[in-house]
PDB file of C-alpha atoms in Angstrom:
ATOM      1  CA  MET A1397       0.000   0.000   0.000  1.00 46.00           C
ATOM      2  CA  ASN A1398       1.368   3.400  -1.010  1.00 44.00           C
ATOM      3  CA  ILE A1399       1.872   5.443   2.153  1.00 46.00           C
ATOM      4  CA  SER A1400       1.765   8.786   0.346  1.00 47.00           C
ATOM      5  CA  SER A1401      -1.684   7.958  -1.032  1.00 47.00           C
ATOM      6  CA  ILE A1402      -2.879   7.090   2.470  1.00 48.00           C
ATOM      7  CA  LEU A1403      -1.573  10.475   3.630  1.00 46.00           C
ATOM      8  CA  ILE A1404      -3.724  12.307   1.078  1.00 47.00           C
ATOM      9  CA  LEU A1405      -6.693  10.065   1.802  1.00 48.00           C
ATOM     10  CA  TYR A1406      -6.653  10.577   5.560  1.00 47.00           C
ATOM     11  CA  LYS A1407      -6.320  14.332   5.230  1.00 48.00           C
ATOM     12  CA  PHE A1408      -9.370  14.343   3.003  1.00 48.00           C
ATOM     13  CA  VAL A1409     -11.465  11.941   5.072  1.00 52.00           C
ATOM     14  CA  VAL A1410     -10.940  13.606   8.423  1.00 50.00           C
ATOM     15  CA  ALA A1411     -11.514  17.140   7.169  1.00 51.00           C
ATOM     16  CA  GLY A1412     -13.950  18.841   9.519  1.00 50.00           C
ATOM     17  CA  PHE A1413     -13.381  16.375  12.362  1.00 50.00           C
ATOM     18  CA  ASN A1414     -11.975  17.302  15.732  1.00 53.00           C
ATOM     19  CA  TYR A1415      -9.184  14.942  14.845  1.00 52.00           C
ATOM     20  CA  ASP A1416      -5.418  14.751  15.208  1.00 56.00           C
ATOM     21  CA  PHE A1417      -4.349  13.790  11.702  1.00 50.00           C
ATOM     22  CA  ASP A1418      -0.702  13.115  12.521  1.00 57.00           C
ATOM     23  CA  GLU A1419      -1.698  10.622  15.208  1.00 60.00           C
ATOM     24  CA  ALA A1420      -4.147   8.865  12.892  1.00 58.00           C
ATOM     25  CA  PHE A1421      -1.714   8.676  10.002  1.00 53.00           C
ATOM     26  CA  GLU A1422       1.054   7.369  12.230  1.00 59.00           C
ATOM     27  CA  PHE A1423      -1.351   4.677  13.420  1.00 61.00           C
ATOM     28  CA  ALA A1424      -2.260   3.694   9.845  1.00 58.00           C
ATOM     29  CA  GLU A1425       1.359   3.717   8.701  1.00 55.00           C
ATOM     30  CA  LYS A1426       2.582   1.543  11.561  1.00 57.00           C
ATOM     31  CA  ALA A1427      -0.347  -0.816  11.141  1.00 56.00           C
ATOM     32  CA  CYS A1428       0.509  -1.293   7.470  1.00 54.00           C
ATOM     33  CA  GLN A1429       4.123  -2.007   8.370  1.00 53.00           C
ATOM     34  CA  ARG A1430       3.355  -4.611  11.015  1.00 49.00           C
ATOM     35  CA  PHE A1431       0.288  -6.495   9.858  1.00 50.00           C
ATOM     36  CA  ASP A1432      -0.145  -8.674   6.788  1.00 51.00           C
ATOM     37  CA  TYR A1433      -3.431  -8.226   4.996  1.00 47.00           C
ATOM     38  CA  ASN A1434      -4.827 -11.337   3.315  1.00 53.00           C
ATOM     39  CA  VAL A1435      -7.655 -10.598   0.919  1.00 65.00           C
ATOM     40  CA  ASN A1436     -11.100 -11.491   2.219  1.00 82.00           C
ATOM     41  CA  PRO A1437     -14.500  -9.946   1.407  1.00 89.00           C
ATOM     42  CA  ALA A1438     -14.460  -7.719   4.477  1.00 89.00           C
ATOM     43  CA  GLN A1439     -10.942  -6.510   3.782  1.00 85.00           C
ATOM     44  CA  GLU A1440     -11.777  -5.845   0.141  1.00 89.00           C
ATOM     45  CA  ILE A1441     -14.499  -3.442   1.254  1.00 91.00           C
ATOM     46  CA  MET A1442     -12.043  -1.822   3.671  1.00 89.00           C
ATOM     47  CA  ASP A1443      -9.490  -1.479   0.880  1.00 87.00           C
ATOM     48  CA  ASN A1444     -12.060   0.216  -1.361  1.00 87.00           C
ATOM     49  CA  TRP A1445     -12.245   2.996   1.192  1.00 90.00           C
ATOM     50  CA  MET A1446      -8.549   3.113   1.978  1.00 88.00           C
ATOM     51  CA  LYS A1447      -7.329   3.180  -1.623  1.00 87.00           C
ATOM     52  CA  GLY A1448      -9.647   5.730  -3.204  1.00 87.00           C
ATOM     53  CA  TYR A1449     -13.226   5.901  -2.074  1.00 89.00           C
ATOM     54  CA  TRP A1450     -13.904   8.880  -4.381  1.00 92.00           C
ATOM     55  CA  LYS A1451     -13.879   6.405  -7.275  1.00 92.00           C
ATOM     56  CA  MET A1452     -17.213   5.057  -6.027  1.00 93.00           C
ATOM     57  CA  SER A1453     -20.553   6.439  -7.126  1.00 95.00           C
ATOM     58  CA  ASP A1454     -22.963   7.753  -4.502  1.00 96.00           C
ATOM     59  CA  ASP A1455     -24.970   4.539  -4.684  1.00 96.00           C
ATOM     60  CA  GLU A1456     -21.842   2.364  -4.446  1.00 95.00           C
ATOM     61  CA  ALA A1457     -20.613   4.351  -1.454  1.00 95.00           C
ATOM     62  CA  LYS A1458     -23.842   3.743   0.435  1.00 96.00           C
ATOM     63  CA  VAL A1459     -23.833   0.027  -0.385  1.00 96.00           C
ATOM     64  CA  ASN A1460     -20.188  -0.340   0.633  1.00 95.00           C
ATOM     65  CA  LEU A1461     -20.683   1.595   3.871  1.00 97.00           C
ATOM     66  CA  LEU A1462     -23.573  -0.687   4.783  1.00 97.00           C
ATOM     67  CA  LYS A1463     -21.429  -3.727   3.978  1.00 96.00           C
ATOM     68  CA  LEU A1464     -18.554  -2.332   6.039  1.00 97.00           C
ATOM     69  CA  LYS A1465     -20.933  -1.719   8.955  1.00 97.00           C
ATOM     70  CA  ASP A1466     -22.146  -5.316   8.765  1.00 97.00           C
ATOM     71  CA  PHE A1467     -18.615  -6.722   8.533  1.00 97.00           C
ATOM     72  CA  VAL A1468     -17.657  -4.687  11.596  1.00 97.00           C
ATOM     73  CA  ALA A1469     -20.660  -5.942  13.577  1.00 97.00           C
ATOM     74  CA  GLU A1470     -19.938  -9.550  12.556  1.00 96.00           C
ATOM     75  CA  GLY A1471     -16.260  -9.344  13.554  1.00 96.00           C
ATOM     76  CA  LYS A1472     -15.123 -10.123  10.003  1.00 94.00           C
ATOM     77  CA  LEU A1473     -12.297  -7.599   9.558  1.00 93.00           C
ATOM     78  CA  LEU A1474      -8.780  -8.961   9.406  1.00 89.00           C
ATOM     79  CA  ASP A1475      -7.084  -7.357  12.419  1.00 90.00           C
ATOM     80  CA  PHE A1476      -7.528  -4.814  15.202  1.00 92.00           C
ATOM     81  CA  PRO A1477      -6.137  -1.787  13.298  1.00 90.00           C
ATOM     82  CA  SER A1478      -8.734  -2.388  10.576  1.00 91.00           C
ATOM     83  CA  TYR A1479     -11.517  -1.766  13.094  1.00 94.00           C
ATOM     84  CA  TYR A1480     -10.006   1.571  13.977  1.00 92.00           C
ATOM     85  CA  SER A1481      -9.688   2.470  10.284  1.00 91.00           C
ATOM     86  CA  ALA A1482     -13.296   1.401   9.700  1.00 95.00           C
ATOM     87  CA  SER A1483     -14.437   3.745  12.472  1.00 95.00           C
ATOM     88  CA  VAL A1484     -12.780   6.670  10.674  1.00 93.00           C
ATOM     89  CA  PHE A1485     -14.882   6.104   7.558  1.00 95.00           C
ATOM     90  CA  LEU A1486     -18.125   5.017   9.197  1.00 97.00           C
ATOM     91  CA  PHE A1487     -18.113   7.888  11.678  1.00 97.00           C
ATOM     92  CA  LYS A1488     -17.226  10.442   9.002  1.00 95.00           C
ATOM     93  CA  PHE A1489     -19.870   9.266   6.533  1.00 96.00           C
ATOM     94  CA  CYS A1490     -22.517   7.947   8.938  1.00 97.00           C
ATOM     95  CA  GLN A1491     -25.211  10.249   7.538  1.00 97.00           C
ATOM     96  CA  ILE A1492     -24.962   8.521   4.166  1.00 97.00           C
ATOM     97  CA  ILE A1493     -26.410   5.390   5.778  1.00 97.00           C
ATOM     98  CA  ASP A1494     -28.806   7.307   8.046  1.00 97.00           C
ATOM     99  CA  MET A1495     -26.985   6.422  11.257  1.00 97.00           C
ATOM    100  CA  THR A1496     -25.230   8.283  14.051  1.00 97.00           C
ATOM    101  CA  ILE A1497     -21.921   7.630  15.781  1.00 97.00           C
ATOM    102  CA  SER A1498     -23.778   6.650  18.950  1.00 96.00           C
ATOM    103  CA  GLU A1499     -25.704   4.039  16.943  1.00 98.00           C
ATOM    104  CA  LEU A1500     -22.527   2.690  15.349  1.00 98.00           C
ATOM    105  CA  LEU A1501     -20.473   2.365  18.536  1.00 97.00           C
ATOM    106  CA  PRO A1502     -22.348  -0.706  19.879  1.00 98.00           C
ATOM    107  CA  LEU A1503     -21.725  -2.450  16.551  1.00 98.00           C
ATOM    108  CA  PHE A1504     -17.984  -1.900  16.947  1.00 98.00           C
ATOM    109  CA  LYS A1505     -18.069  -3.275  20.478  1.00 97.00           C
ATOM    110  CA  GLN A1506     -20.077  -6.283  19.346  1.00 97.00           C
ATOM    111  CA  GLY A1507     -17.788  -6.978  16.396  1.00 97.00           C
ATOM    112  CA  LEU A1508     -14.542  -6.473  18.277  1.00 97.00           C
ATOM    113  CA  GLN A1509     -15.654  -8.919  20.949  1.00 96.00           C
ATOM    114  CA  LYS A1510     -16.522 -11.523  18.304  1.00 97.00           C
ATOM    115  CA  PHE A1511     -13.216 -10.936  16.539  1.00 96.00           C
ATOM    116  CA  ALA A1512     -11.191 -11.205  19.752  1.00 95.00           C
ATOM    117  CA  ASP A1513     -12.892 -14.485  20.638  1.00 93.00           C
ATOM    118  CA  ASN A1514     -11.509 -16.069  17.464  1.00 93.00           C
ATOM    119  CA  VAL A1515      -7.911 -14.824  17.330  1.00 92.00           C
ATOM    120  CA  GLU A1516      -4.758 -15.077  19.383  1.00 88.00           C
ATOM    121  CA  VAL A1517      -3.485 -11.816  20.849  1.00 89.00           C
ATOM    122  CA  ASN A1518       0.055 -11.267  22.082  1.00 82.00           C
ATOM    123  CA  ILE A1519       1.874  -8.646  24.118  1.00 79.00           C
ATOM    124  CA  GLY A1520       3.764  -7.430  21.052  1.00 79.00           C
ATOM    125  CA  GLN A1521       0.570  -6.494  19.214  1.00 85.00           C
ATOM    126  CA  LEU A1522      -0.809  -4.733  22.266  1.00 88.00           C
ATOM    127  CA  THR A1523       2.445  -2.848  22.835  1.00 84.00           C
ATOM    128  CA  VAL A1524       2.457  -1.543  19.253  1.00 80.00           C
ATOM    129  CA  ILE A1525      -1.091  -0.212  19.512  1.00 84.00           C
ATOM    130  CA  LYS A1526      -0.519   1.274  22.976  1.00 85.00           C
ATOM    131  CA  ALA A1527       2.606   3.057  21.788  1.00 78.00           C
ATOM    132  CA  ILE A1528       0.695   4.787  19.019  1.00 73.00           C
ATOM    133  CA  GLY A1529      -2.094   6.238  21.125  1.00 74.00           C
ATOM    134  CA  VAL A1530      -5.028   8.449  20.196  1.00 85.00           C
ATOM    135  CA  ASN A1531      -5.902  11.909  21.499  1.00 85.00           C
ATOM    136  CA  ASN A1532      -8.656  12.169  24.104  1.00 87.00           C
ATOM    137  CA  ASP A1533     -10.776  14.410  21.869  1.00 86.00           C
ATOM    138  CA  ASP A1534     -10.505  12.068  18.880  1.00 89.00           C
ATOM    139  CA  VAL A1535     -14.008  11.080  17.762  1.00 92.00           C
ATOM    140  CA  CYS A1536     -12.754   7.535  17.144  1.00 94.00           C
ATOM    141  CA  LYS A1537     -11.150   7.177  20.592  1.00 94.00           C
ATOM    142  CA  PRO A1538     -14.004   5.053  22.035  1.00 95.00           C
ATOM    143  CA  VAL A1539     -13.256   2.441  19.377  1.00 96.00           C
ATOM    144  CA  TYR A1540      -9.531   2.659  20.078  1.00 95.00           C
ATOM    145  CA  ASP A1541     -10.148   2.296  23.822  1.00 95.00           C
ATOM    146  CA  PHE A1542     -12.354  -0.730  23.282  1.00 97.00           C
ATOM    147  CA  ILE A1543      -9.695  -2.307  21.057  1.00 96.00           C
ATOM    148  CA  LEU A1544      -7.239  -1.998  23.955  1.00 95.00           C
ATOM    149  CA  LYS A1545      -9.805  -3.375  26.400  1.00 96.00           C
ATOM    150  CA  VAL A1546     -10.611  -6.525  24.434  1.00 96.00           C
ATOM    151  CA  MET A1547      -6.923  -7.136  23.668  1.00 95.00           C
ATOM    152  CA  GLU A1548      -5.965  -6.848  27.335  1.00 94.00           C
ATOM    153  CA  GLU A1549      -8.815  -9.134  28.405  1.00 94.00           C
ATOM    154  CA  LYS A1550      -7.866 -11.696  25.764  1.00 93.00           C
ATOM    155  CA  ILE A1551      -4.209 -11.643  26.801  1.00 90.00           C
ATOM    156  CA  GLU A1552      -5.147 -12.128  30.447  1.00 89.00           C
ATOM    157  CA  LYS A1553      -7.406 -15.057  29.572  1.00 89.00           C
ATOM    158  CA  GLN A1554      -4.711 -16.605  27.398  1.00 87.00           C
ATOM    159  CA  LYS A1555      -2.123 -16.059  30.110  1.00 86.00           C
ATOM    160  CA  THR A1556      -4.169 -18.064  32.619  1.00 90.00           C
ATOM    161  CA  ALA A1557      -4.369 -20.984  30.199  1.00 91.00           C
ATOM    162  CA  ASP A1558      -0.696 -20.639  29.266  1.00 92.00           C
ATOM    163  CA  VAL A1559       0.433 -20.573  32.906  1.00 94.00           C
ATOM    164  CA  ASN A1560      -1.568 -23.724  33.587  1.00 96.00           C
ATOM    165  CA  LEU A1561       0.170 -25.367  30.623  1.00 96.00           C
ATOM    166  CA  MET A1562       3.557 -24.217  31.924  1.00 97.00           C
ATOM    167  CA  ARG A1563       2.885 -25.757  35.346  1.00 97.00           C
ATOM    168  CA  GLU A1564       1.720 -29.017  33.794  1.00 97.00           C
ATOM    169  CA  LEU A1565       4.826 -29.295  31.611  1.00 97.00           C
ATOM    170  CA  PHE A1566       7.136 -28.429  34.503  1.00 98.00           C
ATOM    171  CA  ASN A1567       5.642 -31.280  36.496  1.00 97.00           C
ATOM    172  CA  ASN A1568       5.543 -33.823  33.677  1.00 96.00           C
ATOM    173  CA  ASP A1569       7.878 -32.923  30.802  1.00 96.00           C
ATOM    174  CA  ILE A1570      10.908 -30.741  31.508  1.00 96.00           C
ATOM    175  CA  GLN A1571      12.114 -30.916  27.895  1.00 94.00           C
ATOM    176  CA  ALA A1572       8.838 -29.472  26.617  1.00 95.00           C
ATOM    177  CA  PHE A1573       8.793 -27.007  29.521  1.00 97.00           C
ATOM    178  CA  ILE A1574      12.072 -25.331  28.602  1.00 96.00           C
ATOM    179  CA  GLN A1575      10.896 -24.911  24.997  1.00 94.00           C
ATOM    180  CA  LEU A1576       8.419 -22.373  26.345  1.00 94.00           C
ATOM    181  CA  PHE A1577      11.380 -20.109  27.115  1.00 94.00           C
ATOM    182  CA  ILE A1578      14.318 -20.974  24.842  1.00 92.00           C
ATOM    183  CA  PRO A1579      14.232 -20.155  21.085  1.00 86.00           C
ATOM    184  CA  ASN A1580      14.683 -22.897  18.520  1.00 80.00           C
ATOM    185  CA  ASN A1581      14.561 -23.065  14.741  1.00 71.00           C
ATOM    186  CA  GLN A1582      10.892 -24.039  14.555  1.00 62.00           C
ATOM    187  CA  THR A1583       8.817 -21.945  16.953  1.00 70.00           C
ATOM    188  CA  ASN A1584       8.945 -18.730  18.938  1.00 78.00           C
ATOM    189  CA  PRO A1585       8.890 -19.433  22.679  1.00 88.00           C
ATOM    190  CA  MET A1586       5.606 -18.648  24.390  1.00 87.00           C
ATOM    191  CA  PHE A1587       7.287 -16.930  27.341  1.00 89.00           C
ATOM    192  CA  LEU A1588      10.463 -15.556  25.772  1.00 86.00           C
ATOM    193  CA  MET A1589       9.838 -12.056  27.161  1.00 84.00           C
ATOM    194  CA  THR A1590       7.075 -12.733  29.681  1.00 85.00           C
ATOM    195  CA  PRO A1591       7.871 -13.174  33.413  1.00 90.00           C
ATOM    196  CA  VAL A1592       6.060 -16.315  34.602  1.00 93.00           C
ATOM    197  CA  LEU A1593       8.607 -18.547  36.368  1.00 96.00           C
ATOM    198  CA  ASN A1594       7.682 -16.855  39.640  1.00 96.00           C
ATOM    199  CA  LEU A1595       4.193 -18.354  39.195  1.00 96.00           C
ATOM    200  CA  LEU A1596       5.464 -21.906  39.643  1.00 97.00           C
ATOM    201  CA  VAL A1597       4.335 -23.382  42.962  1.00 96.00           C
ATOM    202  CA  GLU A1598       7.122 -24.001  45.505  1.00 97.00           C
ATOM    203  CA  LYS A1599       5.929 -27.511  46.351  1.00 97.00           C
ATOM    204  CA  ASP A1600       6.066 -28.411  42.640  1.00 98.00           C
ATOM    205  CA  ILE A1601       9.666 -27.191  42.445  1.00 98.00           C
ATOM    206  CA  GLU A1602      10.518 -29.250  45.534  1.00 97.00           C
ATOM    207  CA  LYS A1603       8.962 -32.379  44.020  1.00 97.00           C
ATOM    208  CA  LYS A1604      10.600 -31.887  40.625  1.00 97.00           C
ATOM    209  CA  ILE A1605      14.091 -31.445  42.057  1.00 96.00           C
ATOM    210  CA  ALA A1606      13.632 -34.470  44.312  1.00 95.00           C
ATOM    211  CA  GLU A1607      12.870 -36.742  41.355  1.00 95.00           C
ATOM    212  CA  ALA A1608      14.903 -35.004  38.623  1.00 95.00           C
ATOM    213  CA  THR A1609      17.144 -37.064  36.342  1.00 96.00           C
ATOM    214  CA  PRO A1610      20.603 -35.841  35.271  1.00 97.00           C
ATOM    215  CA  ASN A1611      19.087 -34.776  31.960  1.00 97.00           C
ATOM    216  CA  ASP A1612      16.333 -32.861  33.773  1.00 97.00           C
ATOM    217  CA  ILE A1613      18.955 -31.023  35.820  1.00 97.00           C
ATOM    218  CA  MET A1614      20.901 -30.016  32.724  1.00 97.00           C
ATOM    219  CA  SER A1615      17.689 -28.856  31.062  1.00 97.00           C
ATOM    220  CA  LEU A1616      17.021 -26.603  34.042  1.00 97.00           C
ATOM    221  CA  TYR A1617      20.623 -25.405  33.826  1.00 97.00           C
ATOM    222  CA  LEU A1618      20.133 -24.474  30.154  1.00 96.00           C
ATOM    223  CA  LEU A1619      16.903 -22.650  30.952  1.00 96.00           C
ATOM    224  CA  VAL A1620      18.373 -20.657  33.835  1.00 96.00           C
ATOM    225  CA  ASN A1621      21.550 -19.827  31.927  1.00 95.00           C
ATOM    226  CA  PHE A1622      19.650 -18.548  28.896  1.00 93.00           C
ATOM    227  CA  ARG A1623      16.965 -16.764  30.864  1.00 92.00           C
ATOM    228  CA  PHE A1624      19.183 -14.961  33.358  1.00 92.00           C
ATOM    229  CA  ASN A1625      22.554 -14.762  31.605  1.00 88.00           C
ATOM    230  CA  ASN A1626      22.097 -14.715  27.834  1.00 84.00           C
ATOM    231  CA  ASN A1627      18.700 -13.152  27.138  1.00 76.00           C
ATOM    232  CA  ILE A1628      19.844  -9.542  27.335  1.00 71.00           C
ATOM    233  CA  ALA A1629      16.480  -8.160  26.211  1.00 69.00           C
ATOM    234  CA  PHE A1630      14.611  -9.847  29.069  1.00 74.00           C
ATOM    235  CA  ASN A1631      14.352  -7.241  31.828  1.00 77.00           C
ATOM    236  CA  SER A1632      12.123  -9.005  34.370  1.00 78.00           C
ATOM    237  CA  ARG A1633      14.772 -11.116  36.097  1.00 85.00           C
ATOM    238  CA  THR A1634      14.063  -9.632  39.516  1.00 90.00           C
ATOM    239  CA  GLU A1635      10.405 -10.587  39.222  1.00 92.00           C
ATOM    240  CA  GLU A1636      11.378 -14.213  38.602  1.00 94.00           C
ATOM    241  CA  MET A1637      13.909 -14.442  41.434  1.00 95.00           C
ATOM    242  CA  PRO A1638      11.561 -16.512  43.663  1.00 96.00           C
ATOM    243  CA  PHE A1639      12.001 -19.327  41.138  1.00 97.00           C
ATOM    244  CA  ILE A1640      15.800 -19.098  41.449  1.00 96.00           C
ATOM    245  CA  LYS A1641      15.639 -19.079  45.247  1.00 96.00           C
ATOM    246  CA  HIS A1642      13.322 -22.088  45.407  1.00 97.00           C
ATOM    247  CA  LEU A1643      15.424 -23.938  42.856  1.00 97.00           C
ATOM    248  CA  GLU A1644      18.578 -23.295  44.876  1.00 96.00           C
ATOM    249  CA  LYS A1645      16.880 -24.249  48.148  1.00 96.00           C
ATOM    250  CA  TYR A1646      15.819 -27.701  46.989  1.00 96.00           C
ATOM    251  CA  ALA A1647      18.815 -28.336  44.751  1.00 96.00           C
ATOM    252  CA  SER A1648      21.082 -27.787  47.770  1.00 95.00           C
ATOM    253  CA  LEU A1649      19.304 -30.593  49.615  1.00 93.00           C
ATOM    254  CA  ARG A1650      20.381 -33.042  46.904  1.00 90.00           C
ATOM    255  CA  SER A1651      23.847 -31.776  46.132  1.00 86.00           C
ATOM    256  CA  ASP A1652      25.723 -33.867  48.693  1.00 84.00           C
ATOM    257  CA  ASP A1653      24.228 -37.239  47.731  1.00 85.00           C
ATOM    258  CA  LYS A1654      27.220 -39.069  46.219  1.00 85.00           C
ATOM    259  CA  LYS A1655      25.193 -42.110  45.178  1.00 90.00           C
ATOM    260  CA  LYS A1656      23.315 -40.439  42.323  1.00 93.00           C
ATOM    261  CA  LEU A1657      24.690 -38.894  39.152  1.00 96.00           C
ATOM    262  CA  SER A1658      21.961 -36.256  39.232  1.00 94.00           C
ATOM    263  CA  SER A1659      23.350 -34.970  42.533  1.00 93.00           C
ATOM    264  CA  PHE A1660      26.789 -34.506  40.961  1.00 95.00           C
ATOM    265  CA  VAL A1661      25.208 -32.540  38.101  1.00 96.00           C
ATOM    266  CA  ILE A1662      23.413 -30.360  40.639  1.00 96.00           C
ATOM    267  CA  HIS A1663      26.607 -29.787  42.626  1.00 95.00           C
ATOM    268  CA  ASP A1664      28.914 -29.170  39.663  1.00 95.00           C
ATOM    269  CA  GLN A1665      26.632 -27.342  37.238  1.00 96.00           C
ATOM    270  CA  LEU A1666      23.302 -26.058  38.527  1.00 97.00           C
ATOM    271  CA  LEU A1667      24.191 -24.735  41.986  1.00 96.00           C
ATOM    272  CA  PRO A1668      27.220 -22.663  40.879  1.00 96.00           C
ATOM    273  CA  LEU A1669      25.047 -21.032  38.217  1.00 96.00           C
ATOM    274  CA  LEU A1670      22.245 -20.291  40.676  1.00 96.00           C
ATOM    275  CA  ASN A1671      24.694 -18.725  43.132  1.00 94.00           C
ATOM    276  CA  LYS A1672      26.203 -16.611  40.370  1.00 93.00           C
ATOM    277  CA  ILE A1673      22.791 -15.314  39.347  1.00 92.00           C
ATOM    278  CA  LYS A1674      21.772 -14.544  42.930  1.00 89.00           C
ATOM    279  CA  ASN A1675      24.935 -12.523  43.459  1.00 86.00           C
ATOM    280  CA  LYS A1676      24.518 -10.678  40.182  1.00 84.00           C
ATOM    281  CA  ILE A1677      20.866  -9.742  40.656  1.00 75.00           C
TER     282      ILE A1677
END
């Protein structure tokens, strides 16, 4: 999509609005840079407005506005920024379809909730939209605020399910557990930048260390080393320190057992690393 054409378009569309154009254009530009748009009927209608709505006849404009309204209400648009863009056009031209902004707002809330129920939302997407922001007097701000609300609620709901998965894997499959944190060539780790290790239950850590195999111990070593030593971008180490303290507490209880290889691995590898991290943080 040609950014310069969007610039002209937005200036024309928002003429007469109490509207911060620079904010809106920055939003549209960043959205285009970060989100892939796959063609679907709803997005085609959206593109008709974004790429040159003046090419439509009066009758076509009314039909397409009504279609866009319905797609919004049904949650059919492709991503969250598209709902904000749709509000710009629908609010500006609402009289063409004999509606008011106050009548359209519930349709946006309805559609955004439906859309959020059927997509995954991550912290990165939320951070991008939060960083852009919209002025308080922006006529489209209620839509923007509701976008943030449904994204935050979805992330919180997903986090609860993800934390439960993390706890289950910690208890039953250490190899799968560490893949939630350490990058590999196939998937992006679920918790690469999210502090959650502090949410592990102490009694589960005690039980896991008590029954850990040598390979389990080295897997924990790899996790701790990457998480607290090598992942420079991760800045929530202090928040996860309870995990380190509990790990050290129960690892120390096994370190002097000379009849098990796992105890040697704890003594020679894991404990020195845990002590180093405690002293550093």
